[in-house]
């Protein structure tokens, strides 16, 4: 499968770069993982948004769903949309107000994922784990059924041991790395060192830092994460539009 980074900042877009969103493709299947600010403009550079097969949302914070409304309008109003085709949007049901809004008449249909079991979605198997965050949010392990290749996405979360279990031996971990190593405040995201520790403890080969802060040099975060992760892990920084093969 291939992962394309559509946006990688946490909280708000900055200097022309959007917030969390990733396009995941295998064969002709296209899954949009989170739909942050700027996602639709970047998505158009890589595929026709009408060719998405599904959208999958980790949680309903604005930096993960900011472009969802305009994606729904795109599907509703675009005159090239195939008649009667409806885009499924998968989310959790722990916030009913947001969950209900995933349906937009004649355009998108809300679908609940079941966090306690393995969910089949197209060519993927999805496993979920509730994270430590101010609102319900789910880390997601996405396994390509045909190859067994695995992507683990922490979504937004403070560090806790369950993340390590869900990430075990994944081919790529995308980690919410919103703070530097020396940040001692209580926070709802990983520090660079915690992202590195997650990768080391889970025996993953590649760690992509994402959900980055706007005010800390990314290379500093990378070096801090790499020092903790050890030499068996390659720590990567994101760039908008970049694709990674898994
Ligand atoms: Zn976020
Ligand atoms: Zn969040």
XYZ file of N, CA and C and ligand atoms in Angstrom:
740
model
N 0.848 -1.191 0.000
C 0.000 0.000 0.000
C 0.883 1.240 0.000
N 0.253 2.339 -0.364
C 1.003 3.591 -0.418
C 0.285 4.641 0.434
N 1.062 5.374 1.235
C 0.521 6.449 2.065
C 1.029 7.777 1.523
N 0.114 8.698 1.263
C 0.493 10.036 0.811
C 0.072 11.040 1.873
N 1.011 11.886 2.256
C 0.769 12.865 3.324
C 0.113 14.102 2.713
N -1.118 14.372 3.120
C -1.844 15.528 2.590
C -1.700 16.742 3.502
N -1.425 16.519 4.759
C -1.226 17.590 5.734
C -0.685 16.987 7.008
N 0.154 17.733 7.741
C 0.805 17.100 8.897
C 0.945 17.991 10.114
N 0.329 19.175 10.106
C 0.414 19.976 11.325
C -0.682 19.595 12.298
N -0.419 19.782 13.576
C -1.437 19.650 14.600
C -2.106 20.997 14.813
N -3.366 20.980 15.114
C -4.073 22.195 15.551
C -4.557 23.106 14.450
N -3.634 23.618 13.657
C -4.031 24.577 12.615
C -3.027 24.540 11.474
N -3.482 24.907 10.256
C -2.558 24.913 9.116
C -1.567 26.054 9.261
N -0.451 25.935 8.580
C 0.628 26.910 8.792
C 1.506 26.958 7.549
N 1.752 28.168 7.104
C 2.702 28.382 6.001
C 2.392 27.493 4.794
N 1.121 27.406 4.451
C 0.730 26.669 3.251
C 0.592 25.174 3.435
N 0.745 24.693 4.644
C 0.673 23.245 4.904
C -0.496 22.963 5.836
N -1.260 21.930 5.483
C -2.486 21.633 6.199
C -2.287 20.763 7.430
N -3.422 20.400 8.029
C -3.412 19.554 9.229
C -3.721 18.100 8.830
N -3.773 17.236 9.824
C -3.740 15.779 9.626
C -4.671 15.248 8.536
N -4.071 14.619 7.549
C -4.833 13.898 6.528
C -3.869 13.058 5.701
N -4.288 11.838 5.389
C -3.431 10.899 4.663
C -4.287 10.127 3.652
N -3.764 9.972 2.478
C -4.412 9.142 1.463
C -3.724 7.781 1.471
N -4.509 6.730 1.620
C -3.959 5.375 1.662
C -4.521 4.598 0.476
N -3.621 4.088 -0.348
C -4.045 3.425 -1.588
C -3.448 2.026 -1.688
N -4.249 1.143 -2.196
C -3.726 -0.149 -2.625
C -4.527 -0.562 -3.848
N -3.830 -0.909 -4.941
C -4.526 -1.151 -6.193
C -5.305 0.103 -6.575
N -6.582 -0.073 -6.850
C -7.415 1.082 -7.203
C -8.224 1.583 -6.008
N -8.007 1.003 -4.837
C -8.787 1.394 -3.653
C -8.143 2.600 -2.989
N -8.974 3.606 -2.648
C -8.457 4.840 -2.050
C -9.220 5.159 -0.767
N -8.457 5.212 0.318
C -9.020 5.521 1.634
C -8.420 6.828 2.123
N -9.270 7.742 2.552
C -8.797 8.988 3.148
C -8.833 8.833 4.659
N -7.668 8.935 5.294
C -7.559 8.797 6.746
C -7.447 10.190 7.360
N -8.478 10.606 8.054
C -8.650 11.957 8.586
C -8.695 12.978 7.442
N -9.302 14.097 7.735
C -9.620 15.053 6.663
C -9.449 16.475 7.194
N -8.216 16.809 7.514
C -7.918 18.088 8.150
C -7.974 19.264 7.205
N -7.606 20.411 7.740
C -7.627 21.655 6.971
C -6.673 21.563 5.780
N -7.184 21.874 4.598
C -6.348 21.828 3.394
C -6.315 20.489 2.702
N -6.958 19.481 3.276
C -6.865 18.116 2.733
C -7.381 18.030 1.300
N -8.503 18.706 1.033
C -9.125 18.545 -0.282
C -8.254 19.143 -1.389
N -7.666 20.301 -1.140
C -6.799 20.925 -2.149
C -5.594 20.041 -2.459
N -5.004 19.446 -1.423
C -3.844 18.583 -1.658
C -4.286 17.268 -2.301
N -5.422 16.741 -1.871
C -5.924 15.480 -2.435
C -6.089 15.580 -3.947
N -6.583 16.732 -4.414
C -6.824 16.916 -5.854
C -5.557 16.775 -6.686
N -4.396 16.994 -6.060
C -3.132 16.857 -6.790
C -2.776 15.384 -7.018
N -3.447 14.502 -6.276
C -3.058 13.082 -6.312
C -4.126 12.188 -6.920
N -5.395 12.574 -6.749
C -6.464 11.782 -7.360
C -7.729 12.617 -7.437
N -8.667 12.119 -8.192
C -9.988 12.733 -8.258
C -10.715 12.439 -6.943
N -11.098 13.456 -6.187
C -11.792 13.185 -4.916
C -13.044 12.333 -5.074
N -13.614 12.324 -6.274
C -14.788 11.484 -6.516
C -14.417 10.009 -6.619
N -13.117 9.736 -6.680
C -12.666 8.338 -6.753
C -12.312 7.761 -5.380
N -12.547 8.521 -4.327
C -12.353 7.945 -2.990
C -13.344 6.801 -2.789
N -12.887 5.760 -2.093
C -13.782 4.655 -1.763
C -14.369 4.790 -0.368
N -13.634 5.444 0.537
C -14.126 5.613 1.909
C -13.278 6.667 2.616
N -13.847 7.211 3.681
C -13.136 8.119 4.587
C -13.173 7.484 5.967
N -12.068 7.585 6.686
C -11.962 6.999 8.028
C -11.469 8.085 8.979
N -12.215 8.312 10.076
C -11.889 9.412 10.988
C -11.477 8.872 12.355
N -10.352 9.361 12.848
C -9.883 8.939 14.173
C -10.697 9.581 15.283
N -11.059 10.854 15.096
C -11.878 11.593 16.064
C -12.353 12.876 15.418
N -13.106 13.659 16.191
C -13.821 14.782 15.578
C -13.231 16.140 15.951
N -12.004 16.214 16.375
C -11.366 17.520 16.556
C -11.192 18.180 15.187
N -11.288 19.517 15.182
C -11.338 20.259 13.921
C -10.117 20.029 13.040
N -8.951 19.853 13.647
C -7.757 19.668 12.810
C -7.745 18.310 12.105
N -8.759 17.460 12.370
C -8.873 16.163 11.696
C -10.108 16.063 10.793
N -11.001 17.060 10.913
C -12.233 16.993 10.098
C -12.554 18.316 9.406
N -11.644 19.286 9.436
C -11.960 20.640 8.950
C -12.458 20.645 7.511
N -11.947 19.781 6.669
C -12.337 19.781 5.258
C -13.453 18.782 4.943
N -14.021 18.188 5.965
C -15.049 17.180 5.711
C -16.293 17.790 5.066
N -16.705 18.953 5.538
C -17.896 19.597 4.984
C -17.756 19.899 3.506
N -16.602 20.410 3.117
C -16.435 20.733 1.684
C -16.251 19.471 0.849
N -15.721 18.414 1.466
C -15.677 17.132 0.747
C -17.098 16.621 0.505
N -17.957 16.804 1.501
C -19.360 16.400 1.320
C -20.016 17.225 0.218
N -19.765 18.528 0.166
C -20.313 19.369 -0.909
C -19.752 18.934 -2.267
N -18.470 18.597 -2.276
C -17.845 18.137 -3.526
C -18.619 16.948 -4.079
N -18.929 16.003 -3.178
C -19.664 14.811 -3.622
C -21.108 15.119 -3.951
N -21.670 16.101 -3.290
C -23.067 16.449 -3.561
C -23.212 17.197 -4.890
N -22.297 18.152 -5.136
C -22.529 19.139 -6.184
C -21.769 18.901 -7.475
N -20.679 18.137 -7.410
C -19.850 18.020 -8.603
C -20.610 17.296 -9.711
N -20.618 17.890 -10.905
C -21.473 17.306 -11.951
C -20.883 16.049 -12.583
N -19.666 15.710 -12.207
C -19.101 14.445 -12.724
C -19.349 13.269 -11.784
N -19.990 13.553 -10.637
C -20.202 12.448 -9.703
C -21.107 11.397 -10.335
N -20.681 10.138 -10.271
C -21.545 9.088 -10.824
C -22.879 9.079 -10.091
N -23.939 8.974 -10.812
C -25.265 8.969 -10.199
C -25.386 7.899 -9.126
N -25.992 8.283 -8.057
C -26.329 7.376 -6.950
C -25.127 6.867 -6.169
N -23.904 7.259 -6.520
C -22.785 6.790 -5.706
C -22.701 7.646 -4.443
N -22.485 6.975 -3.335
C -22.454 7.612 -2.015
C -21.123 7.264 -1.358
N -20.463 8.268 -0.787
C -19.174 8.043 -0.134
C -19.402 7.655 1.330
N -18.941 6.490 1.759
C -19.082 6.141 3.174
C -18.007 6.827 4.024
N -18.433 7.369 5.150
C -17.497 8.006 6.094
C -17.580 7.251 7.412
N -16.469 6.655 7.803
C -16.431 5.833 9.010
C -15.948 6.660 10.195
N -16.737 6.610 11.268
C -16.353 7.299 12.492
C -16.870 6.536 13.695
N -16.502 7.004 14.888
C -17.010 6.344 16.095
C -18.338 6.978 16.522
N -19.043 6.283 17.402
C -20.384 6.732 17.802
C -20.405 7.330 19.200
N -19.246 7.637 19.755
C -19.212 8.147 21.125
C -19.513 9.642 21.202
N -19.651 10.265 20.066
C -20.068 11.670 19.971
C -21.144 11.700 18.889
N -22.387 11.574 19.324
C -23.477 11.397 18.349
C -23.695 12.635 17.479
N -23.469 13.819 18.029
C -23.688 15.036 17.230
C -22.782 15.026 16.004
N -21.512 14.739 16.217
C -20.587 14.704 15.082
C -20.853 13.488 14.183
N -21.156 12.362 14.807
C -21.388 11.152 14.009
C -22.559 11.358 13.042
N -23.628 11.960 13.531
C -24.793 12.171 12.664
C -24.436 13.031 11.456
N -23.529 13.974 11.636
C -23.179 14.900 10.551
C -22.364 14.229 9.440
N -21.947 12.995 9.643
C -21.177 12.311 8.596
C -22.063 11.960 7.393
N -23.370 11.940 7.620
C -24.279 11.746 6.491
C -24.668 13.096 5.915
N -24.544 13.228 4.602
C -25.004 14.415 3.892
C -25.858 13.905 2.726
N -27.091 14.376 2.621
C -28.022 13.773 1.664
C -27.468 13.684 0.247
N -27.607 12.539 -0.327
C -27.208 12.271 -1.717
C -25.709 12.385 -1.944
N -24.923 12.366 -0.888
C -23.475 12.541 -1.053
C -22.658 11.574 -0.189
N -22.886 11.616 1.126
C -22.080 10.771 2.017
C -22.987 10.051 3.018
N -22.470 8.937 3.533
C -23.246 8.118 4.468
C -22.382 7.779 5.679
N -22.881 8.098 6.873
C -22.149 7.734 8.090
C -22.105 6.225 8.256
N -20.973 5.737 8.748
C -20.801 4.318 9.046
C -20.055 4.231 10.370
N -20.510 3.408 11.259
C -19.844 3.257 12.547
C -18.813 2.147 12.468
N -17.597 2.427 12.916
C -16.681 1.301 13.094
C -16.851 0.749 14.493
N -16.476 -0.491 14.654
C -16.678 -1.185 15.917
C -15.315 -1.354 16.577
N -15.014 -0.520 17.561
C -13.652 -0.485 18.114
C -13.225 -1.768 18.808
N -14.181 -2.629 19.170
C -13.815 -3.820 19.935
C -13.505 -5.017 19.054
N -13.603 -4.866 17.748
C -13.329 -6.021 16.880
C -12.587 -5.589 15.622
N -12.085 -6.560 14.887
C -11.427 -6.268 13.622
C -12.508 -5.928 12.592
N -12.342 -4.802 11.928
C -13.312 -4.341 10.932
C -12.750 -4.564 9.535
N -13.561 -5.122 8.654
C -13.161 -5.279 7.255
C -13.549 -4.018 6.501
N -12.615 -3.457 5.760
C -12.923 -2.289 4.931
C -12.158 -2.427 3.619
N -12.885 -2.761 2.542
C -12.234 -2.965 1.256
C -11.103 -3.975 1.403
N -9.878 -3.615 0.968
C -8.755 -4.542 1.034
C -8.050 -4.543 2.393
N -8.623 -3.841 3.378
C -7.949 -3.659 4.662
C -8.689 -4.331 5.811
N -7.908 -4.648 6.850
C -8.477 -5.017 8.143
C -8.070 -3.932 9.131
N -9.028 -3.411 9.866
C -8.792 -2.292 10.772
C -8.973 -2.734 12.213
N -8.007 -2.365 13.059
C -8.146 -2.581 14.498
C -8.029 -1.230 15.190
N -8.742 -1.065 16.285
C -8.849 0.237 16.937
C -8.466 0.150 18.407
N -8.021 1.285 18.936
C -7.734 1.376 20.364
C -8.033 2.794 20.817
N -8.893 2.908 21.812
C -9.224 4.246 22.338
C -7.969 4.869 22.941
N -7.713 6.114 22.609
C -6.500 6.773 23.068
C -6.785 7.616 24.311
N -5.734 8.247 24.814
C -5.857 9.153 25.959
C -5.870 10.572 25.405
N -7.051 11.165 25.360
C -7.249 12.439 24.669
C -8.500 13.090 25.265
N -8.646 14.410 25.191
C -9.796 15.054 25.859
C -11.154 14.657 25.282
N -11.173 14.200 24.043
C -12.418 13.689 23.450
C -12.150 12.265 22.982
N -13.196 11.445 22.798
C -12.960 10.080 22.322
C -12.209 10.088 20.989
N -11.120 9.337 20.953
C -10.291 9.241 19.751
C -9.736 7.828 19.687
N -9.447 7.363 18.470
C -8.997 5.987 18.300
C -7.731 5.908 17.461
N -6.726 5.244 18.017
C -5.578 4.834 17.209
C -6.050 3.697 16.309
N -5.430 3.588 15.136
C -5.921 2.623 14.141
C -4.747 1.850 13.548
N -4.890 0.540 13.513
C -3.929 -0.310 12.800
C -4.594 -0.775 11.511
N -3.959 -0.486 10.387
C -4.513 -0.800 9.072
C -3.625 -1.865 8.435
N -4.171 -3.033 8.234
C -3.422 -4.139 7.639
C -3.947 -4.404 6.234
N -3.036 -4.411 5.280
C -3.402 -4.772 3.908
C -3.526 -6.290 3.849
N -4.734 -6.746 3.587
C -5.004 -8.186 3.707
C -4.121 -9.022 2.778
N -3.887 -8.537 1.580
C -3.176 -9.344 0.576
C -1.713 -9.569 0.938
N -1.108 -8.607 1.630
C 0.327 -8.688 1.907
C 0.660 -8.842 3.390
N -0.273 -8.493 4.250
C 0.002 -8.471 5.684
C 0.742 -7.224 6.134
N 1.020 -6.322 5.211
C 1.727 -5.098 5.582
C 0.841 -4.233 6.478
N 1.467 -3.615 7.474
C 0.688 -2.920 8.502
C 1.143 -1.480 8.695
N 0.158 -0.610 8.767
C 0.356 0.793 9.125
C -0.341 1.028 10.454
N 0.350 1.673 11.396
C -0.300 2.028 12.643
C -0.275 3.553 12.781
N -1.441 4.101 13.096
C -1.638 5.548 13.223
C -2.053 5.823 14.660
N -1.260 6.590 15.360
C -1.574 6.815 16.780
C -2.804 7.694 16.973
N -3.225 8.392 15.910
C -4.212 9.474 16.065
C -3.655 10.452 17.101
N -4.517 11.071 17.887
C -4.041 12.011 18.912
C -4.074 11.302 20.258
N -2.956 11.349 20.969
C -2.938 10.643 22.246
C -1.733 11.024 23.090
N -1.957 11.061 24.412
C -0.844 11.003 25.335
C -0.254 9.594 25.278
N 0.967 9.444 25.742
C 1.600 8.124 25.697
C 0.945 7.188 26.710
N 0.665 5.972 26.287
C 0.215 4.913 27.205
C 0.596 3.575 26.575
N 0.766 2.526 27.392
C 1.330 1.273 26.893
C 0.540 0.614 25.772
N -0.765 0.818 25.742
C -1.575 0.194 24.704
C -1.137 0.555 23.300
N -0.605 1.767 23.126
C -0.152 2.184 21.798
C 0.943 1.249 21.290
N 1.830 0.857 22.192
C 2.934 -0.022 21.826
C 2.411 -1.369 21.328
N 1.377 -1.849 21.985
C 0.800 -3.135 21.589
C 0.173 -3.043 20.191
N -0.585 -1.984 19.959
C -1.246 -1.843 18.661
C -0.232 -1.635 17.532
N 0.907 -1.055 17.873
C 1.924 -0.750 16.856
C 2.867 -1.913 16.589
N 2.744 -3.000 17.335
C 3.733 -4.087 17.315
C 4.118 -4.525 15.901
N 5.390 -4.353 15.594
C 6.003 -4.795 14.337
C 5.312 -4.230 13.092
N 4.692 -3.082 13.231
C 4.096 -2.430 12.056
C 5.209 -2.002 11.096
N 4.882 -1.950 9.820
C 5.861 -1.525 8.818
C 6.073 -0.016 8.856
N 5.065 0.698 9.289
C 5.186 2.150 9.453
C 4.266 2.585 10.579
N 4.794 3.442 11.465
C 3.959 4.094 12.477
C 3.925 5.581 12.176
N 2.721 6.128 12.105
C 2.550 7.583 12.003
C 2.181 8.076 13.395
N 3.063 8.866 13.983
C 2.906 9.230 15.391
C 2.624 10.724 15.566
N 1.632 10.994 16.360
C 1.279 12.342 16.808
C 2.421 12.881 17.678
N 3.260 13.737 17.094
C 4.458 14.216 17.805
C 4.363 15.726 17.951
N 3.631 16.151 18.962
C 3.291 17.569 19.059
C 4.166 18.330 20.042
N 5.070 17.612 20.730
C 5.883 18.287 21.741
C 7.331 17.817 21.682
N 8.224 18.699 22.130
C 9.645 18.377 22.172
C 9.968 17.567 23.432
N 11.164 17.020 23.450
C 11.585 16.115 24.518
C 11.506 16.749 25.898
N 11.843 18.022 25.969
C 11.973 18.664 27.291
C 10.664 19.237 27.801
N 9.548 18.978 27.122
C 8.274 19.548 27.549
C 7.690 18.698 28.672
N 7.677 19.240 29.860
C 7.266 18.471 31.042
C 5.791 18.671 31.402
N 5.109 19.533 30.666
C 3.702 19.772 31.001
C 2.877 18.513 30.736
N 1.752 18.439 31.418
C 0.816 17.360 31.080
C 0.223 17.701 29.715
N 0.220 16.742 28.815
C -0.310 17.044 27.492
C -1.039 15.833 26.916
N -1.751 16.099 25.832
C -2.637 15.099 25.222
C -2.052 14.562 23.925
N -0.751 14.734 23.752
C -0.059 14.264 22.546
C 1.280 13.679 22.980
N 1.962 13.022 22.062
C 3.275 12.466 22.359
C 4.346 13.552 22.274
N 5.401 13.373 23.037
C 6.621 14.135 22.804
C 7.460 13.360 21.775
N 8.496 14.015 21.281
C 9.394 13.357 20.336
C 10.006 12.092 20.946
N 10.375 12.176 22.210
C 10.996 11.024 22.874
C 9.993 9.884 23.040
N 8.764 10.231 23.358
C 7.737 9.189 23.497
C 7.448 8.522 22.154
N 7.454 9.293 21.080
C 7.268 8.687 19.752
C 8.409 7.716 19.461
N 9.636 8.116 19.777
C 10.781 7.231 19.584
C 10.685 5.980 20.439
N 10.234 6.149 21.686
C 10.090 5.001 22.584
C 9.030 4.031 22.057
N 7.944 4.564 21.582
C 6.897 3.731 20.994
C 7.466 2.876 19.855
N 8.227 3.490 18.973
C 8.789 2.756 17.829
C 9.764 1.671 18.295
N 10.594 2.012 19.280
C 11.575 1.032 19.765
C 10.876 -0.137 20.455
N 9.948 0.166 21.344
C 9.287 -0.891 22.111
C 8.395 -1.771 21.221
N 7.885 -1.182 20.133
C 6.999 -1.949 19.245
C 7.773 -2.640 18.120
N 9.091 -2.458 18.074
C 9.941 -3.103 17.066
C 9.487 -2.748 15.654
N 9.219 -1.487 15.427
C 8.823 -1.066 14.080
C 10.066 -0.603 13.330
N 9.984 -0.635 12.009
C 11.161 -0.268 11.225
C 11.180 1.213 10.858
N 9.996 1.773 10.645
C 9.947 3.185 10.252
C 8.933 3.948 11.099
N 9.343 5.123 11.513
C 8.503 5.999 12.327
C 8.390 7.334 11.619
N 7.170 7.718 11.283
C 6.927 9.014 10.652
C 6.361 9.962 11.704
N 7.095 11.031 11.991
C 6.589 12.030 12.935
C 5.568 12.896 12.204
N 4.430 13.135 12.848
C 3.402 13.954 12.212
C 2.645 14.702 13.294
N 1.561 15.399 12.877
C 0.835 16.254 13.833
C 1.842 17.174 14.522
N 2.698 17.781 13.705
C 3.837 18.541 14.241
C 3.401 19.905 14.768
N 4.164 20.418 15.738
C 3.940 21.791 16.197
C 4.526 22.769 15.173
N 3.981 23.981 15.159
C 4.414 24.972 14.169
C 5.684 25.704 14.611
N 6.031 25.599 15.876
C 7.047 26.497 16.429
C 8.340 25.796 16.860
N 8.441 24.516 16.626
C 9.655 23.783 17.003
C 10.295 23.259 15.714
N 11.592 23.449 15.537
C 12.228 22.955 14.309
C 12.004 21.442 14.162
N 11.452 20.992 13.046
C 11.182 19.551 12.873
C 12.438 18.694 13.029
N 13.570 19.200 12.575
C 14.797 18.406 12.666
C 15.177 18.144 14.126
N 14.878 19.094 15.001
C 15.109 18.854 16.432
C 14.251 17.681 16.916
N 12.990 17.671 16.536
C 12.099 16.575 16.938
C 12.603 15.247 16.390
N 13.065 15.269 15.132
C 13.550 14.037 14.516
C 14.765 13.493 15.267
N 15.689 14.367 15.598
C 16.903 13.915 16.301
C 16.566 13.370 17.685
N 15.649 14.035 18.376
C 15.252 13.556 19.709
C 14.579 12.194 19.618
N 13.682 12.041 18.641
C 12.986 10.755 18.474
C 13.964 9.662 18.063
N 14.885 10.001 17.164
C 15.850 9.006 16.675
C 16.760 8.524 17.797
N 17.175 9.435 18.652
C 18.072 9.058 19.758
C 17.395 8.053 20.687
N 16.095 8.223 20.898
C 15.358 7.312 21.785
C 15.003 6.008 21.065
N 14.726 6.107 19.763
C 14.251 4.935 19.013
C 15.361 3.912 18.789
N 16.609 4.382 18.686
C 17.721 3.464 18.439
C 17.951 3.223 16.964
N 18.978 2.447 16.679
C 19.451 2.329 15.298
C 18.601 1.397 14.432
N 17.711 0.626 15.041
C 16.869 -0.264 14.235
C 15.666 0.445 13.620
N 15.472 1.678 14.020
C 14.308 2.439 13.551
C 14.785 3.609 12.696
N 14.132 3.812 11.570
C 14.382 5.004 10.764
C 13.285 6.013 11.064
N 13.689 7.170 11.584
C 12.716 8.214 11.923
C 12.633 9.207 10.768
N 11.423 9.432 10.292
C 11.195 10.273 9.117
C 10.402 11.515 9.491
N 10.699 12.612 8.795
C 9.878 13.819 8.891
C 8.952 13.870 7.676
N 7.775 14.442 7.862
C 6.821 14.497 6.739
C 7.092 15.674 5.829
N 6.657 15.556 4.581
C 6.507 16.726 3.728
C 5.202 16.573 2.972
N 4.534 17.686 2.734
C 3.214 17.638 2.116
C 3.322 17.085 0.705
N 2.493 16.123 0.374
C 2.475 15.519 -0.944
C 3.407 14.320 -1.088
N 4.189 14.061 -0.063
C 5.135 12.941 -0.104
C 4.399 11.598 0.015
N 4.855 10.610 -0.756
C 4.267 9.263 -0.668
C 5.287 8.276 -0.118
N 4.805 7.359 0.703
C 5.656 6.300 1.259
C 5.049 4.950 0.876
N 5.875 4.056 0.383
C 5.412 2.703 0.086
C 5.551 1.857 1.338
N 4.543 1.059 1.588
C 4.581 0.167 2.761
C 4.518 -1.265 2.258
Zn -5.141 16.831 16.343
Zn -7.359 15.795 18.847
